[in-house]
Structure formats: structure tokens, C-alpha cells
Short mmCIF file of C-alpha atoms in Angstrom, two decimals:
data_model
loop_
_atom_site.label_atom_id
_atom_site.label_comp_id
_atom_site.label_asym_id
_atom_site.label_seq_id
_atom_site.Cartn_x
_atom_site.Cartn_y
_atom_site.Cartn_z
CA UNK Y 1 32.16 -2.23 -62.51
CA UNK Y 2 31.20 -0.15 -59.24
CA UNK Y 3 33.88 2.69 -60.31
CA UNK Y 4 30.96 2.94 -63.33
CA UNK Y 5 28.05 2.89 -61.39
CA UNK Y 6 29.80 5.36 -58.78
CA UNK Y 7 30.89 7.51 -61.77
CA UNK Y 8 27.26 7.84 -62.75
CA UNK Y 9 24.30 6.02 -61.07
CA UNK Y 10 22.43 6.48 -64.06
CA UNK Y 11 24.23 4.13 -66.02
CA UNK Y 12 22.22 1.41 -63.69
CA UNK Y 13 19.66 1.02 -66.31
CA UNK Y 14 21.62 0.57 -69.02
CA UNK Y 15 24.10 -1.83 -67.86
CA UNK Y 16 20.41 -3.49 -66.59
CA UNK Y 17 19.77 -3.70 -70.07
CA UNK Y 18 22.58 -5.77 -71.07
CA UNK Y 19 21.33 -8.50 -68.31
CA UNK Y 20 23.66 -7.85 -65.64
CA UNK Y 21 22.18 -8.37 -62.03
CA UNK Y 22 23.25 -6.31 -59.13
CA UNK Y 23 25.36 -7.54 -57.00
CA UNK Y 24 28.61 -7.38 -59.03
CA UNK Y 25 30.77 -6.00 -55.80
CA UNK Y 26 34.18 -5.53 -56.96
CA UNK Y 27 34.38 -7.58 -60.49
CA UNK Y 28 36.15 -5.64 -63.04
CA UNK Y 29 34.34 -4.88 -66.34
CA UNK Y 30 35.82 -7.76 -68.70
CA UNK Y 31 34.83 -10.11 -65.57
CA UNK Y 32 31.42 -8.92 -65.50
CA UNK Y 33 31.30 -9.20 -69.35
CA UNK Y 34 33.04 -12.43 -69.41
CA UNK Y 35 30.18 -13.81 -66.98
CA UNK Y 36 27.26 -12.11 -68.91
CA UNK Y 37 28.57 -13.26 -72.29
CA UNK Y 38 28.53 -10.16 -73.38
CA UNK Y 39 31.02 -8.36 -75.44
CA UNK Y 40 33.19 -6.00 -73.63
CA UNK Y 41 33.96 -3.71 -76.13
CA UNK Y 42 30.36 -3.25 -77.27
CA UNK Y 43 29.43 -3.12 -73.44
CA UNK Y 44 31.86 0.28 -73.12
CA UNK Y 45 31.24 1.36 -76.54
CA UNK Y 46 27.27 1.91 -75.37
CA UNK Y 47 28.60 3.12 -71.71
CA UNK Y 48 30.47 5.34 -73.05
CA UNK Y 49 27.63 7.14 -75.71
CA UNK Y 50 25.40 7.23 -72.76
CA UNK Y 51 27.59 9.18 -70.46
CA UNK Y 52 29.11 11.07 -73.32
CA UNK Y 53 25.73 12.72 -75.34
CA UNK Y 54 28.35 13.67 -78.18
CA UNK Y 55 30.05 10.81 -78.54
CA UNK Y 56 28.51 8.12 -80.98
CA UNK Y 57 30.92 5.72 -82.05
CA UNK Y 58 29.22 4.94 -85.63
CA UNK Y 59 32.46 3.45 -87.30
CA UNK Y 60 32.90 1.81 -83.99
CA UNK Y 61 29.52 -0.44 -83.96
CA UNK Y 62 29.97 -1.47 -87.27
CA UNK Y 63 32.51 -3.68 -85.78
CA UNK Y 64 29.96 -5.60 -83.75
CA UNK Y 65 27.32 -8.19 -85.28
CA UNK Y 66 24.14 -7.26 -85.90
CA UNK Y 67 23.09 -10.20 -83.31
CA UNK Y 68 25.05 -8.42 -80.55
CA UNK Y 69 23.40 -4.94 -81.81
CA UNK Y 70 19.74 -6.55 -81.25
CA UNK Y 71 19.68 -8.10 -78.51
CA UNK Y 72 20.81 -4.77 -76.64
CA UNK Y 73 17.98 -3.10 -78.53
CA UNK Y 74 15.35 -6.01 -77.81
CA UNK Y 75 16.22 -5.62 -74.06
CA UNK Y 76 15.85 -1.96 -74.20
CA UNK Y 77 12.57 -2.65 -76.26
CA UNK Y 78 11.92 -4.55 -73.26
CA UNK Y 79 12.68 -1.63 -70.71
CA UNK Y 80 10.60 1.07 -72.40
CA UNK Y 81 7.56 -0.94 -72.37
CA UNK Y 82 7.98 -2.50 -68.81
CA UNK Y 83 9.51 0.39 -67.09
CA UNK Y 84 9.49 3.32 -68.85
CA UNK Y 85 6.39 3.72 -70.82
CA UNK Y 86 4.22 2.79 -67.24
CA UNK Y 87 6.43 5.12 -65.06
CA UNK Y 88 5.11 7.69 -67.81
CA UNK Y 89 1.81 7.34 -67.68
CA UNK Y 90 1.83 7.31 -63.98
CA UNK Y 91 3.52 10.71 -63.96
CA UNK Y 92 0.51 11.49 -66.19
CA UNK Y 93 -2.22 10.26 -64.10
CA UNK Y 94 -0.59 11.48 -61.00
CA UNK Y 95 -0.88 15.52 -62.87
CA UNK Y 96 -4.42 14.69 -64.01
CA UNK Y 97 -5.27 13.59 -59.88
CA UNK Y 98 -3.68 17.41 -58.58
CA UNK Y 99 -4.42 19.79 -61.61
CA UNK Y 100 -5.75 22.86 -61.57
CA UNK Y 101 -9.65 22.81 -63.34
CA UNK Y 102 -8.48 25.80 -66.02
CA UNK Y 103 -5.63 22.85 -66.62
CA UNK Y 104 -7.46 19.91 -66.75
CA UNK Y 105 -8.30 20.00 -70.57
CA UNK Y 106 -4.30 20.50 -71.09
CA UNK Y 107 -3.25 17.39 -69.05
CA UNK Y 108 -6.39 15.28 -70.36
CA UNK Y 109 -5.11 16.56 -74.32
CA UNK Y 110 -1.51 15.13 -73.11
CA UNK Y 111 -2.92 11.53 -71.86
CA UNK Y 112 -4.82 11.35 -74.90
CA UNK Y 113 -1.92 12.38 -77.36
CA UNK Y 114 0.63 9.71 -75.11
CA UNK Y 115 -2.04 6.67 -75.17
CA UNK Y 116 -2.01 6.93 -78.81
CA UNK Y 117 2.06 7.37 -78.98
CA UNK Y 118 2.41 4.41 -76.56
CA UNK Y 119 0.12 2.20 -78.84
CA UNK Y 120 2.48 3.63 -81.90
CA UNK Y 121 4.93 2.85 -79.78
CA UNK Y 122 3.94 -0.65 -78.80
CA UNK Y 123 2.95 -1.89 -82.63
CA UNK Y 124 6.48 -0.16 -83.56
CA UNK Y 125 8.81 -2.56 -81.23
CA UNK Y 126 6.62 -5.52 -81.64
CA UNK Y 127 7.34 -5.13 -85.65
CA UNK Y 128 10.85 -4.68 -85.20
CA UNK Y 129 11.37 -7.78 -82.97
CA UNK Y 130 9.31 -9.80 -84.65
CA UNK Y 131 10.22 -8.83 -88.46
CA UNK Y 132 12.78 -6.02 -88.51
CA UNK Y 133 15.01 -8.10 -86.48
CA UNK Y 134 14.98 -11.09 -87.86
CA UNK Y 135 14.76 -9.99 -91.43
CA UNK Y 136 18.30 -8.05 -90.43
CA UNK Y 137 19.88 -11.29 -88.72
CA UNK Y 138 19.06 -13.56 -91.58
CA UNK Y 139 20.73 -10.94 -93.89
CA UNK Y 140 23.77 -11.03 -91.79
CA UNK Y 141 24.02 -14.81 -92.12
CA UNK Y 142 23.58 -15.14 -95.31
CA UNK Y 143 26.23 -12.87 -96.55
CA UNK Y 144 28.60 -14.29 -93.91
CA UNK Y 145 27.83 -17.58 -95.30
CA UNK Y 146 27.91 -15.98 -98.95
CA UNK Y 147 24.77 -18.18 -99.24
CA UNK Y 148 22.09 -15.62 -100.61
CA UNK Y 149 18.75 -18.65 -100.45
CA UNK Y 150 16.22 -17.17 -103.88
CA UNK Y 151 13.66 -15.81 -101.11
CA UNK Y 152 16.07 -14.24 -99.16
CA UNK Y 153 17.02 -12.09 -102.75
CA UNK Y 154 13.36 -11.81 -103.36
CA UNK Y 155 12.27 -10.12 -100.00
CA UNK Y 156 15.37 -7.33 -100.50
CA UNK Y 157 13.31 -6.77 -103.90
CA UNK Y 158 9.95 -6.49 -101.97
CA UNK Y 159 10.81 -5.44 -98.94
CA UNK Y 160 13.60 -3.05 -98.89
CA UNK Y 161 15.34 -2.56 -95.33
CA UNK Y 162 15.30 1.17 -96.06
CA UNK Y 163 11.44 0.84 -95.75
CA UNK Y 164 12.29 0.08 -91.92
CA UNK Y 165 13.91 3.09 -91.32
CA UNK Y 166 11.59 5.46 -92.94
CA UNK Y 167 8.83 3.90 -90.49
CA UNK Y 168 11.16 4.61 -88.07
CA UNK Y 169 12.25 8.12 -88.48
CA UNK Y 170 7.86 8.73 -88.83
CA UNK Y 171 7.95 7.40 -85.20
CA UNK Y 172 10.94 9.88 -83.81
CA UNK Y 173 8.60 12.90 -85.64
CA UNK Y 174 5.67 12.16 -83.75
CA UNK Y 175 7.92 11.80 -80.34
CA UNK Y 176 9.70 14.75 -81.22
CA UNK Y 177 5.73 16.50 -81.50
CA UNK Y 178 5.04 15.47 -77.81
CA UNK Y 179 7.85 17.17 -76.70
CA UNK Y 180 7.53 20.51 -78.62
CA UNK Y 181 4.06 21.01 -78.64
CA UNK Y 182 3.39 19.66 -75.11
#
């Protein structure tokens, strides 16, 4: 597991996100997944996309379960909002403390438009832990069980999953804004 780290430091956060302390000195991978109870081939499957930006192995993670899938995306849900999202707005009230007057109305225009993305941003991973989530892990059981219950049938009527994803991609638009426009 060092060979990783020493490969690329910043992998650190995202084997963080899979619960992993420090401190793994000279385990191998499958021991360090074996300990974690996490799945090893999911583990390097996610290593892997992150220190390959063209790899994504899409007919590889439809192997996995969707419970394995979410909880890696609840803990980075987790990380955004408890690391990453402050460290940004830091970075922004750092610029606002040491710019220029003739830039002030430029950096204040960027807090403003990242406060209201953060909020987005906030409302957006509550809803998907608490509903998105859930809604897609009782799916999962119930057609591993091939036990469909009548309000489980009657939510995919009312409440399509490709809703989800639409409020999703409407989320990745307004990111994408921040970074072109600002």
C-alpha cells in the first residue's frame, strides 16, 4: 500500500475515503482491504481511474453492488463538505483579505456565486444520501430477492431514478459555470 502512496501522494485522499487510517507501513493492498472490509477489486478499480484521468472502468463497476458503490460516494460526500468545500472558501476569503480595490467586486461576485453553489451543493448530497441512496439500495434488494413489495413498483412509476440524474447533470452545469465564467 506505500508503493501507492509513493507512486502518487495524491491518492492519500482517496484511499482516506475508503476509511483506511494511516499507518498501514508495509501491508500489501488485499491486507489493507481485507482489514478495512473493503473490496479489493473495487478499491484498485477507483485507484486506478484516479491516477489514470482516461481510464473509467464502466463495464468494470457494474460488477460491484450498488452498496459497495455508495458508501465510497457517501464518504466522498463526506470529504467535499468537511474538507474540501471549507478549504475553498478559505482560499476565497484569503483573495478577498489581499485583493487589489479595482478587484474587489470580482472576488466578492466569486464568494457570492460559490456560497450559493455550496448551498446547491449541500441540499444536493443531503438528497442523495438520504433518498437517492436508499431508493437505489432498496431497488438492488429487491430484484436480488426477485421480491418487487407494490410500493416499491409504485415509486419507479412516480419517481423515476432517471429524475435523479437529470438533477444531477443541472448540478455539474452550474459547476462547470464557476469554472468558465470565473
Amino acid at each position: 500500500m506505500a508503493d501507492v502512496i509513493h507512486y502518487d501522494y495524491r491518492l492519500i485522499p482517496i484511499i482516506g475515503r475508503f476509511g483506511v487510517e494511516y499507518g498501514f507501513g508495509n501491508k500489501t493492498v488485499e491486507t489493507v482491504c481485507e482489514e478495512n472490509n473493503i473490496n479489493k477489486w473495487f478499491f484498485l478499480e477507483i485507484i486506478n481511474s484516479f491516477r489514470n484521468h482516461q481510464y473509467f472502468p464502466q463495464k468494470q463497476l457494474q460488477n460491484f453492488t450498488a452498496k459497495v458503490i455508495i458508501q465510497y460516494l457517501s464518504n466522498t460526500h463526506s470529504y467535499y463538505l468537511e474538507v474540501k468545500v471549507p478549504e475553498i472558501q478559505s482560499y476565497i476569503d484569503e483573495m478577498e483579505k489581499k485583493v487589489s480595490p479595482e478587484n474587489s467586486k470580482n472576488v466578492k461576485l466569486l464568494n457570492n456565486f460559490f456560497k450559493e453553489y455550496k448551498e446547491e451543493l449541500i441540499t444536493h448530497l443531503a438528497n442523495e444520501d438520504n433518498r437517492v441512496y436508499p431508493y437505489i439500495i432498496s431497488l438492488e434488494e429487491a430484484f436480488s430477492q426477485k421480491n418487487i413489495a407494490q410500493t416499491l413498483v409504485d415509486k419507479i412509476k412516480t419517481d423515476p431514478i432517471e429524475k435523479y440524474e437529470r438533477n444531477h447533470d443541472d448540478l455539474e452545469i452550474k459547476l462547470s459555470d464557476l469554472k468558465i465564467n470565473h
